[in-house]
Amino acid sequence: MSIQIVGALAAATAAIAVVLGLSLRDGARPRAGLPHPDASALRDAGWAGGVRRWEAVRAAVVLSALVSAAALGIPAALVPVAAVAPSIWIRLRAEAARDRARRAFGRILAGTESALRSGLSLPDALRRATDAAADGLASRPLADALRAFDLGASLDTSLMTAARSCRDERARVAIGSLALGIAERLPRERLADLIAAVADRVAFEERLEDEVRARAAGARQQQRLLAVLVPALATYLALTMPTLAATLASDVGRFVLIPAAVMLEVAGVILGRRVLRGALR
């Protein structure tokens, strides 16, 4: 394929991506009844372009991968990896945002306790702590509960609804405990003691999570090293062994061996992250 054709395909890909991005409204949602698989990750990662613009970005990535595969002779079997790559990237960003929100939620509880002991009512204390929070994802459940409370719902019901929508187990338990305390009509000092107990539990779990991360740091470094070492070793062997290079350049190598190696590499990294996530939960 000539350079002119590759350039024309690349320009067409960019033009299609721009047209799709500008023609779709922000926050547009698919009309199908099933939710988008990346909807929660997009929301938690702070993507403001909507699901349809996200799919336009995915289409542009896939088209770019097709152009690169045709121009560089890369196996077309690797193109599905390009289709999955945006989902992996946005989910990694969402996981990082959720980790930051978990740590910020403890500070929100501490701020609520301080405001409650200073004489404010519970809704005002929650509102002050939520407004002072720097992490919007951490304060979102409480902000949603306060919004429903301002519209006329009871505070305990609003908090219980917000707790059920939380993805973080610690935030779910903390908000649910606060809702039960309100339902029991506890006085302000007892509510402050309840929030302090919940904040202490959250702080303990944060310290436990830090310890697990510290103990698993060596394993994570080994995983990163192996993820880089295996492709580097394969490249070195292909350059020094003509028979191996010929095998990888054949149809079996380009359409079976190399795609299988890439998929196994990606699967190993994902499984390793899932094991660590399971230990932290």
mmCIF file of C-alpha atoms in Angstrom:
data_model
loop_
_atom_site.group_PDB
_atom_site.id
_atom_site.type_symbol
_atom_site.label_atom_id
_atom_site.label_comp_id
_atom_site.label_asym_id
_atom_site.label_seq_id
_atom_site.Cartn_x
_atom_site.Cartn_y
_atom_site.Cartn_z
ATOM 1 C CA MET A 1 0.000 0.000 0.000
ATOM 2 C CA SER A 2 1.438 3.382 -1.025
ATOM 3 C CA ILE A 3 2.007 6.316 1.302
ATOM 4 C CA GLN A 4 -0.650 8.356 -0.524
ATOM 5 C CA ILE A 5 -3.331 5.744 0.133
ATOM 6 C CA VAL A 6 -2.340 5.443 3.778
ATOM 7 C CA GLY A 7 -2.496 9.225 4.171
ATOM 8 C CA ALA A 8 -5.901 9.361 2.502
ATOM 9 C CA LEU A 9 -7.263 6.645 4.779
ATOM 10 C CA ALA A 10 -5.859 8.397 7.835
ATOM 11 C CA ALA A 11 -7.429 11.703 6.782
ATOM 12 C CA ALA A 12 -10.758 9.981 6.174
ATOM 13 C CA THR A 13 -10.570 8.368 9.609
ATOM 14 C CA ALA A 14 -9.916 11.722 11.271
ATOM 15 C CA ALA A 15 -12.745 13.360 9.307
ATOM 16 C CA ILE A 16 -15.220 10.623 10.271
ATOM 17 C CA ALA A 17 -14.245 10.917 13.941
ATOM 18 C CA VAL A 18 -14.671 14.704 13.898
ATOM 19 C CA VAL A 19 -18.050 14.519 12.153
ATOM 20 C CA LEU A 20 -19.329 11.859 14.549
ATOM 21 C CA GLY A 21 -18.108 13.789 17.561
ATOM 22 C CA LEU A 22 -19.675 17.082 16.482
ATOM 23 C CA SER A 23 -22.942 15.602 15.295
ATOM 24 C CA LEU A 24 -23.789 13.822 18.541
ATOM 25 C CA ARG A 25 -25.114 15.723 21.501
ATOM 26 C CA ASP A 26 -23.361 15.771 24.853
ATOM 27 C CA GLY A 27 -24.718 13.275 27.325
ATOM 28 C CA ALA A 28 -26.638 11.391 24.656
ATOM 29 C CA ARG A 29 -27.672 7.940 25.710
ATOM 30 C CA PRO A 30 -28.437 4.893 23.599
ATOM 31 C CA ARG A 31 -32.091 4.166 23.092
ATOM 32 C CA ALA A 32 -31.738 0.486 23.825
ATOM 33 C CA GLY A 33 -33.006 -0.787 27.128
ATOM 34 C CA LEU A 34 -29.724 -2.466 28.097
ATOM 35 C CA PRO A 35 -27.152 -0.207 29.786
ATOM 36 C CA HIS A 36 -23.832 0.439 28.128
ATOM 37 C CA PRO A 37 -21.063 -1.789 29.559
ATOM 38 C CA ASP A 38 -18.812 1.227 30.129
ATOM 39 C CA ALA A 39 -21.528 3.586 31.420
ATOM 40 C CA SER A 40 -20.518 3.458 35.091
ATOM 41 C CA ALA A 41 -16.809 3.656 34.244
ATOM 42 C CA LEU A 42 -17.405 6.685 32.028
ATOM 43 C CA ARG A 43 -19.377 8.416 34.767
ATOM 44 C CA ASP A 44 -16.838 7.668 37.501
ATOM 45 C CA ALA A 45 -13.871 8.630 35.316
ATOM 46 C CA GLY A 46 -15.416 12.021 34.590
ATOM 47 C CA TRP A 47 -16.150 11.528 30.876
ATOM 48 C CA ALA A 48 -18.582 14.289 29.914
ATOM 49 C CA GLY A 49 -19.008 13.482 26.228
ATOM 50 C CA GLY A 50 -21.743 10.880 26.546
ATOM 51 C CA VAL A 51 -21.907 7.278 25.431
ATOM 52 C CA ARG A 52 -22.327 8.007 21.734
ATOM 53 C CA ARG A 53 -19.265 10.222 21.539
ATOM 54 C CA TRP A 54 -17.371 7.533 23.408
ATOM 55 C CA GLU A 55 -18.365 5.014 20.733
ATOM 56 C CA ALA A 56 -17.286 7.528 18.093
ATOM 57 C CA VAL A 57 -13.853 7.611 19.739
ATOM 58 C CA ARG A 58 -13.784 3.806 19.735
ATOM 59 C CA ALA A 59 -14.673 3.760 16.021
ATOM 60 C CA ALA A 60 -11.846 6.199 15.305
ATOM 61 C CA VAL A 61 -9.398 3.989 17.222
ATOM 62 C CA VAL A 62 -10.519 0.895 15.317
ATOM 63 C CA LEU A 63 -10.252 2.668 11.959
ATOM 64 C CA SER A 64 -6.789 3.934 12.873
ATOM 65 C CA ALA A 65 -5.788 0.379 13.809
ATOM 66 C CA LEU A 66 -7.062 -0.877 10.458
ATOM 67 C CA VAL A 67 -5.064 1.776 8.610
ATOM 68 C CA SER A 68 -1.930 0.981 10.627
ATOM 69 C CA ALA A 69 -2.390 -2.752 10.057
ATOM 70 C CA ALA A 70 -2.689 -2.225 6.307
ATOM 71 C CA ALA A 71 0.266 0.152 6.153
ATOM 72 C CA LEU A 72 2.700 -1.663 8.443
ATOM 73 C CA GLY A 73 1.703 -5.238 7.746
ATOM 74 C CA ILE A 74 0.431 -5.828 11.264
ATOM 75 C CA PRO A 75 -1.884 -8.853 11.549
ATOM 76 C CA ALA A 76 -5.506 -7.829 11.205
ATOM 77 C CA ALA A 77 -6.336 -10.229 14.046
ATOM 78 C CA LEU A 78 -4.923 -7.596 16.442
ATOM 79 C CA VAL A 79 -7.578 -5.065 15.431
ATOM 80 C CA PRO A 80 -10.089 -6.405 18.032
ATOM 81 C CA VAL A 81 -7.500 -5.483 20.668
ATOM 82 C CA ALA A 82 -7.825 -1.882 19.492
ATOM 83 C CA ALA A 83 -11.603 -2.129 19.927
ATOM 84 C CA VAL A 84 -11.207 -3.290 23.533
ATOM 85 C CA ALA A 85 -8.364 -0.887 24.397
ATOM 86 C CA PRO A 86 -10.597 2.187 25.040
ATOM 87 C CA SER A 87 -12.727 0.189 27.483
ATOM 88 C CA ILE A 88 -9.627 -1.019 29.331
ATOM 89 C CA TRP A 89 -8.254 2.527 29.494
ATOM 90 C CA ILE A 90 -11.465 4.111 30.796
ATOM 91 C CA ARG A 91 -11.943 1.359 33.374
ATOM 92 C CA LEU A 92 -8.423 1.857 34.666
ATOM 93 C CA ARG A 93 -9.128 5.583 35.023
ATOM 94 C CA ALA A 94 -12.411 4.800 36.796
ATOM 95 C CA GLU A 95 -10.633 2.452 39.213
ATOM 96 C CA ALA A 96 -8.101 5.158 40.030
ATOM 97 C CA ALA A 97 -10.917 7.674 40.575
ATOM 98 C CA ARG A 98 -12.739 5.244 42.879
ATOM 99 C CA ASP A 99 -9.565 4.687 44.893
ATOM 100 C CA ARG A 100 -9.215 8.439 45.390
ATOM 101 C CA ALA A 101 -12.901 8.689 46.322
ATOM 102 C CA ARG A 102 -12.550 5.930 48.934
ATOM 103 C CA ARG A 103 -9.814 7.879 50.659
ATOM 104 C CA ALA A 104 -11.664 11.185 50.428
ATOM 105 C CA PHE A 105 -14.850 9.729 51.922
ATOM 106 C CA GLY A 106 -13.207 9.332 55.323
ATOM 107 C CA ARG A 107 -12.410 13.056 55.347
ATOM 108 C CA ILE A 108 -16.040 13.819 54.529
ATOM 109 C CA LEU A 109 -17.151 11.784 57.544
ATOM 110 C CA ALA A 110 -14.629 13.558 59.775
ATOM 111 C CA GLY A 111 -15.853 16.952 58.539
ATOM 112 C CA THR A 112 -19.460 15.949 59.179
ATOM 113 C CA GLU A 113 -18.632 14.908 62.729
ATOM 114 C CA SER A 114 -16.810 18.178 63.425
ATOM 115 C CA ALA A 115 -19.658 20.284 62.050
ATOM 116 C CA LEU A 116 -22.216 18.253 63.984
ATOM 117 C CA ARG A 117 -20.346 18.697 67.278
ATOM 118 C CA SER A 118 -20.042 22.426 66.618
ATOM 119 C CA GLY A 119 -23.830 22.767 66.822
ATOM 120 C CA LEU A 120 -25.035 22.419 63.228
ATOM 121 C CA SER A 121 -27.944 20.190 62.316
ATOM 122 C CA LEU A 122 -27.198 16.953 60.497
ATOM 123 C CA PRO A 123 -28.343 18.156 57.029
ATOM 124 C CA ASP A 124 -26.260 21.330 57.384
ATOM 125 C CA ALA A 125 -23.269 19.345 58.638
ATOM 126 C CA LEU A 126 -23.530 16.949 55.702
ATOM 127 C CA ARG A 127 -23.929 19.848 53.280
ATOM 128 C CA ARG A 128 -20.896 21.673 54.663
ATOM 129 C CA ALA A 129 -18.703 18.558 54.517
ATOM 130 C CA THR A 130 -19.931 17.728 51.021
ATOM 131 C CA ASP A 131 -19.324 21.245 49.724
ATOM 132 C CA ALA A 132 -15.825 21.249 51.199
ATOM 133 C CA ALA A 133 -14.906 17.916 49.589
ATOM 134 C CA ALA A 134 -12.462 18.210 46.722
ATOM 135 C CA ASP A 135 -13.444 14.850 45.214
ATOM 136 C CA GLY A 136 -16.804 14.984 43.461
ATOM 137 C CA LEU A 137 -17.060 11.203 43.185
ATOM 138 C CA ALA A 138 -16.651 10.782 46.952
ATOM 139 C CA SER A 139 -19.305 13.377 47.765
ATOM 140 C CA ARG A 140 -21.754 12.335 45.051
ATOM 141 C CA PRO A 141 -23.857 9.870 47.147
ATOM 142 C CA LEU A 142 -24.304 12.385 49.954
ATOM 143 C CA ALA A 143 -24.961 15.215 47.501
ATOM 144 C CA ASP A 144 -27.665 13.120 45.809
ATOM 145 C CA ALA A 145 -29.225 12.359 49.205
ATOM 146 C CA LEU A 146 -29.233 16.034 50.182
ATOM 147 C CA ARG A 147 -30.768 16.952 46.831
ATOM 148 C CA ALA A 148 -33.584 14.468 47.403
ATOM 149 C CA PHE A 149 -33.991 15.798 50.965
ATOM 150 C CA ASP A 150 -34.322 19.352 49.641
ATOM 151 C CA LEU A 151 -37.070 18.133 47.300
ATOM 152 C CA GLY A 152 -39.125 16.781 50.212
ATOM 153 C CA ALA A 153 -37.932 13.238 50.884
ATOM 154 C CA SER A 154 -36.985 12.210 54.400
ATOM 155 C CA LEU A 155 -33.270 12.273 55.131
ATOM 156 C CA ASP A 156 -33.040 8.640 56.249
ATOM 157 C CA THR A 157 -34.820 7.417 53.116
ATOM 158 C CA SER A 158 -32.615 9.596 50.910
ATOM 159 C CA LEU A 159 -29.467 8.294 52.576
ATOM 160 C CA MET A 160 -30.616 4.674 52.315
ATOM 161 C CA THR A 161 -31.303 5.154 48.604
ATOM 162 C CA ALA A 162 -27.874 6.731 48.163
ATOM 163 C CA ALA A 163 -26.265 3.843 50.065
ATOM 164 C CA ARG A 164 -27.812 1.275 47.737
ATOM 165 C CA SER A 165 -26.370 3.112 44.722
ATOM 166 C CA CYS A 166 -22.802 3.172 46.113
ATOM 167 C CA ARG A 167 -20.234 0.930 44.467
ATOM 168 C CA ASP A 168 -17.835 1.211 47.412
ATOM 169 C CA GLU A 169 -18.659 -1.174 50.238
ATOM 170 C CA ARG A 170 -17.261 1.143 52.901
ATOM 171 C CA ALA A 171 -19.324 4.118 51.753
ATOM 172 C CA ARG A 172 -22.412 1.900 51.506
ATOM 173 C CA VAL A 173 -22.042 0.679 55.093
ATOM 174 C CA ALA A 174 -21.243 4.153 56.427
ATOM 175 C CA ILE A 175 -24.190 5.874 54.761
ATOM 176 C CA GLY A 176 -26.526 3.017 55.677
ATOM 177 C CA SER A 177 -25.437 3.219 59.331
ATOM 178 C CA LEU A 178 -26.079 6.955 59.345
ATOM 179 C CA ALA A 179 -29.522 6.403 57.834
ATOM 180 C CA LEU A 180 -30.353 3.856 60.543
ATOM 181 C CA GLY A 181 -29.248 6.317 63.228
ATOM 182 C CA ILE A 182 -31.567 8.958 61.797
ATOM 183 C CA ALA A 183 -34.424 6.471 61.584
ATOM 184 C CA GLU A 184 -33.920 5.637 65.265
ATOM 185 C CA ARG A 185 -34.224 9.356 66.119
ATOM 186 C CA LEU A 186 -30.847 9.490 67.846
ATOM 187 C CA PRO A 187 -29.909 12.836 69.420
ATOM 188 C CA ARG A 188 -27.202 14.951 67.857
ATOM 189 C CA GLU A 189 -24.429 13.832 70.232
ATOM 190 C CA ARG A 190 -25.252 10.171 69.635
ATOM 191 C CA LEU A 191 -25.230 10.784 65.882
ATOM 192 C CA ALA A 192 -21.828 12.429 66.211
ATOM 193 C CA ASP A 193 -20.564 9.397 68.145
ATOM 194 C CA LEU A 194 -21.985 7.101 65.456
ATOM 195 C CA ILE A 195 -20.274 9.067 62.671
ATOM 196 C CA ALA A 196 -17.018 9.052 64.659
ATOM 197 C CA ALA A 197 -17.197 5.259 65.030
ATOM 198 C CA VAL A 198 -17.858 4.833 61.312
ATOM 199 C CA ALA A 199 -15.004 7.230 60.468
ATOM 200 C CA ASP A 200 -12.646 5.227 62.707
ATOM 201 C CA ARG A 201 -13.628 2.033 60.906
ATOM 202 C CA VAL A 202 -13.036 3.657 57.521
ATOM 203 C CA ALA A 203 -9.633 4.927 58.696
ATOM 204 C CA PHE A 204 -8.701 1.430 59.920
ATOM 205 C CA GLU A 205 -9.663 -0.093 56.569
ATOM 206 C CA GLU A 206 -7.587 2.552 54.788
ATOM 207 C CA ARG A 207 -4.541 1.614 56.873
ATOM 208 C CA LEU A 208 -5.200 -2.064 56.178
ATOM 209 C CA GLU A 209 -5.447 -1.320 52.453
ATOM 210 C CA ASP A 210 -2.141 0.565 52.563
ATOM 211 C CA GLU A 211 -0.504 -2.417 54.240
ATOM 212 C CA VAL A 212 -1.859 -4.828 51.623
ATOM 213 C CA ARG A 213 -0.635 -2.537 48.846
ATOM 214 C CA ALA A 214 2.798 -2.294 50.456
ATOM 215 C CA ARG A 215 3.065 -6.081 50.787
ATOM 216 C CA ALA A 216 1.931 -6.574 47.185
ATOM 217 C CA ALA A 217 4.209 -3.868 45.767
ATOM 218 C CA GLY A 218 6.972 -6.353 44.993
ATOM 219 C CA ALA A 219 4.596 -8.674 43.160
ATOM 220 C CA ARG A 220 3.224 -5.759 41.133
ATOM 221 C CA GLN A 221 6.735 -4.705 40.141
ATOM 222 C CA GLN A 222 7.520 -8.259 39.077
ATOM 223 C CA GLN A 223 4.346 -8.332 37.010
ATOM 224 C CA ARG A 224 5.303 -5.093 35.230
ATOM 225 C CA LEU A 225 8.812 -6.392 34.652
ATOM 226 C CA LEU A 226 7.540 -9.629 33.142
ATOM 227 C CA ALA A 227 5.048 -7.728 30.985
ATOM 228 C CA VAL A 228 7.975 -5.809 29.445
ATOM 229 C CA LEU A 229 10.530 -8.624 29.513
ATOM 230 C CA VAL A 230 8.557 -11.223 27.573
ATOM 231 C CA PRO A 231 7.956 -9.074 24.434
ATOM 232 C CA ALA A 232 11.546 -7.777 24.613
ATOM 233 C CA LEU A 233 12.899 -11.321 24.821
ATOM 234 C CA ALA A 234 10.693 -12.434 21.930
ATOM 235 C CA THR A 235 11.954 -9.511 19.833
ATOM 236 C CA TYR A 236 15.589 -10.318 20.688
ATOM 237 C CA LEU A 237 15.159 -13.987 19.761
ATOM 238 C CA ALA A 238 13.435 -13.061 16.503
ATOM 239 C CA LEU A 239 16.347 -10.780 15.582
ATOM 240 C CA THR A 240 19.042 -13.337 16.456
ATOM 241 C CA MET A 241 17.335 -16.515 15.209
ATOM 242 C CA PRO A 242 16.334 -16.402 11.527
ATOM 243 C CA THR A 243 14.173 -19.526 11.818
ATOM 244 C CA LEU A 244 12.092 -17.973 14.602
ATOM 245 C CA ALA A 245 11.794 -14.737 12.642
ATOM 246 C CA ALA A 246 10.620 -16.701 9.606
ATOM 247 C CA THR A 247 8.067 -18.554 11.716
ATOM 248 C CA LEU A 248 6.678 -15.323 13.168
ATOM 249 C CA ALA A 249 6.572 -13.743 9.705
ATOM 250 C CA SER A 250 4.581 -16.669 8.305
ATOM 251 C CA ASP A 251 0.804 -16.870 8.300
ATOM 252 C CA VAL A 252 0.815 -19.049 11.416
ATOM 253 C CA GLY A 253 2.944 -16.517 13.280
ATOM 254 C CA ARG A 254 1.049 -13.413 12.144
ATOM 255 C CA PHE A 255 -2.457 -14.800 12.535
ATOM 256 C CA VAL A 256 -2.085 -17.305 15.393
ATOM 257 C CA LEU A 257 1.101 -16.985 17.479
ATOM 258 C CA ILE A 258 1.423 -13.186 17.771
ATOM 259 C CA PRO A 259 -2.301 -12.510 18.439
ATOM 260 C CA ALA A 260 -2.380 -15.343 21.007
ATOM 261 C CA ALA A 261 0.713 -13.938 22.736
ATOM 262 C CA VAL A 262 -0.796 -10.449 22.897
ATOM 263 C CA MET A 263 -4.093 -11.729 24.280
ATOM 264 C CA LEU A 264 -2.344 -13.879 26.897
ATOM 265 C CA GLU A 265 -0.211 -10.907 27.925
ATOM 266 C CA VAL A 266 -3.247 -8.661 28.363
ATOM 267 C CA ALA A 267 -5.189 -11.405 30.173
ATOM 268 C CA GLY A 268 -2.314 -11.927 32.617
ATOM 269 C CA VAL A 269 -2.144 -8.234 33.499
ATOM 270 C CA ILE A 270 -5.923 -8.032 33.989
ATOM 271 C CA LEU A 271 -6.034 -11.172 36.157
ATOM 272 C CA GLY A 272 -3.187 -9.870 38.295
ATOM 273 C CA ARG A 273 -5.052 -6.613 38.916
ATOM 274 C CA ARG A 274 -8.221 -8.519 39.767
ATOM 275 C CA VAL A 275 -6.382 -10.611 42.358
ATOM 276 C CA LEU A 276 -5.117 -7.441 44.047
ATOM 277 C CA ARG A 277 -8.559 -5.854 43.889
ATOM 278 C CA GLY A 278 -10.089 -8.924 45.504
ATOM 279 C CA ALA A 279 -7.562 -8.744 48.345
ATOM 280 C CA LEU A 280 -8.303 -5.050 48.919
ATOM 281 C CA ARG A 281 -12.039 -5.648 49.077
#
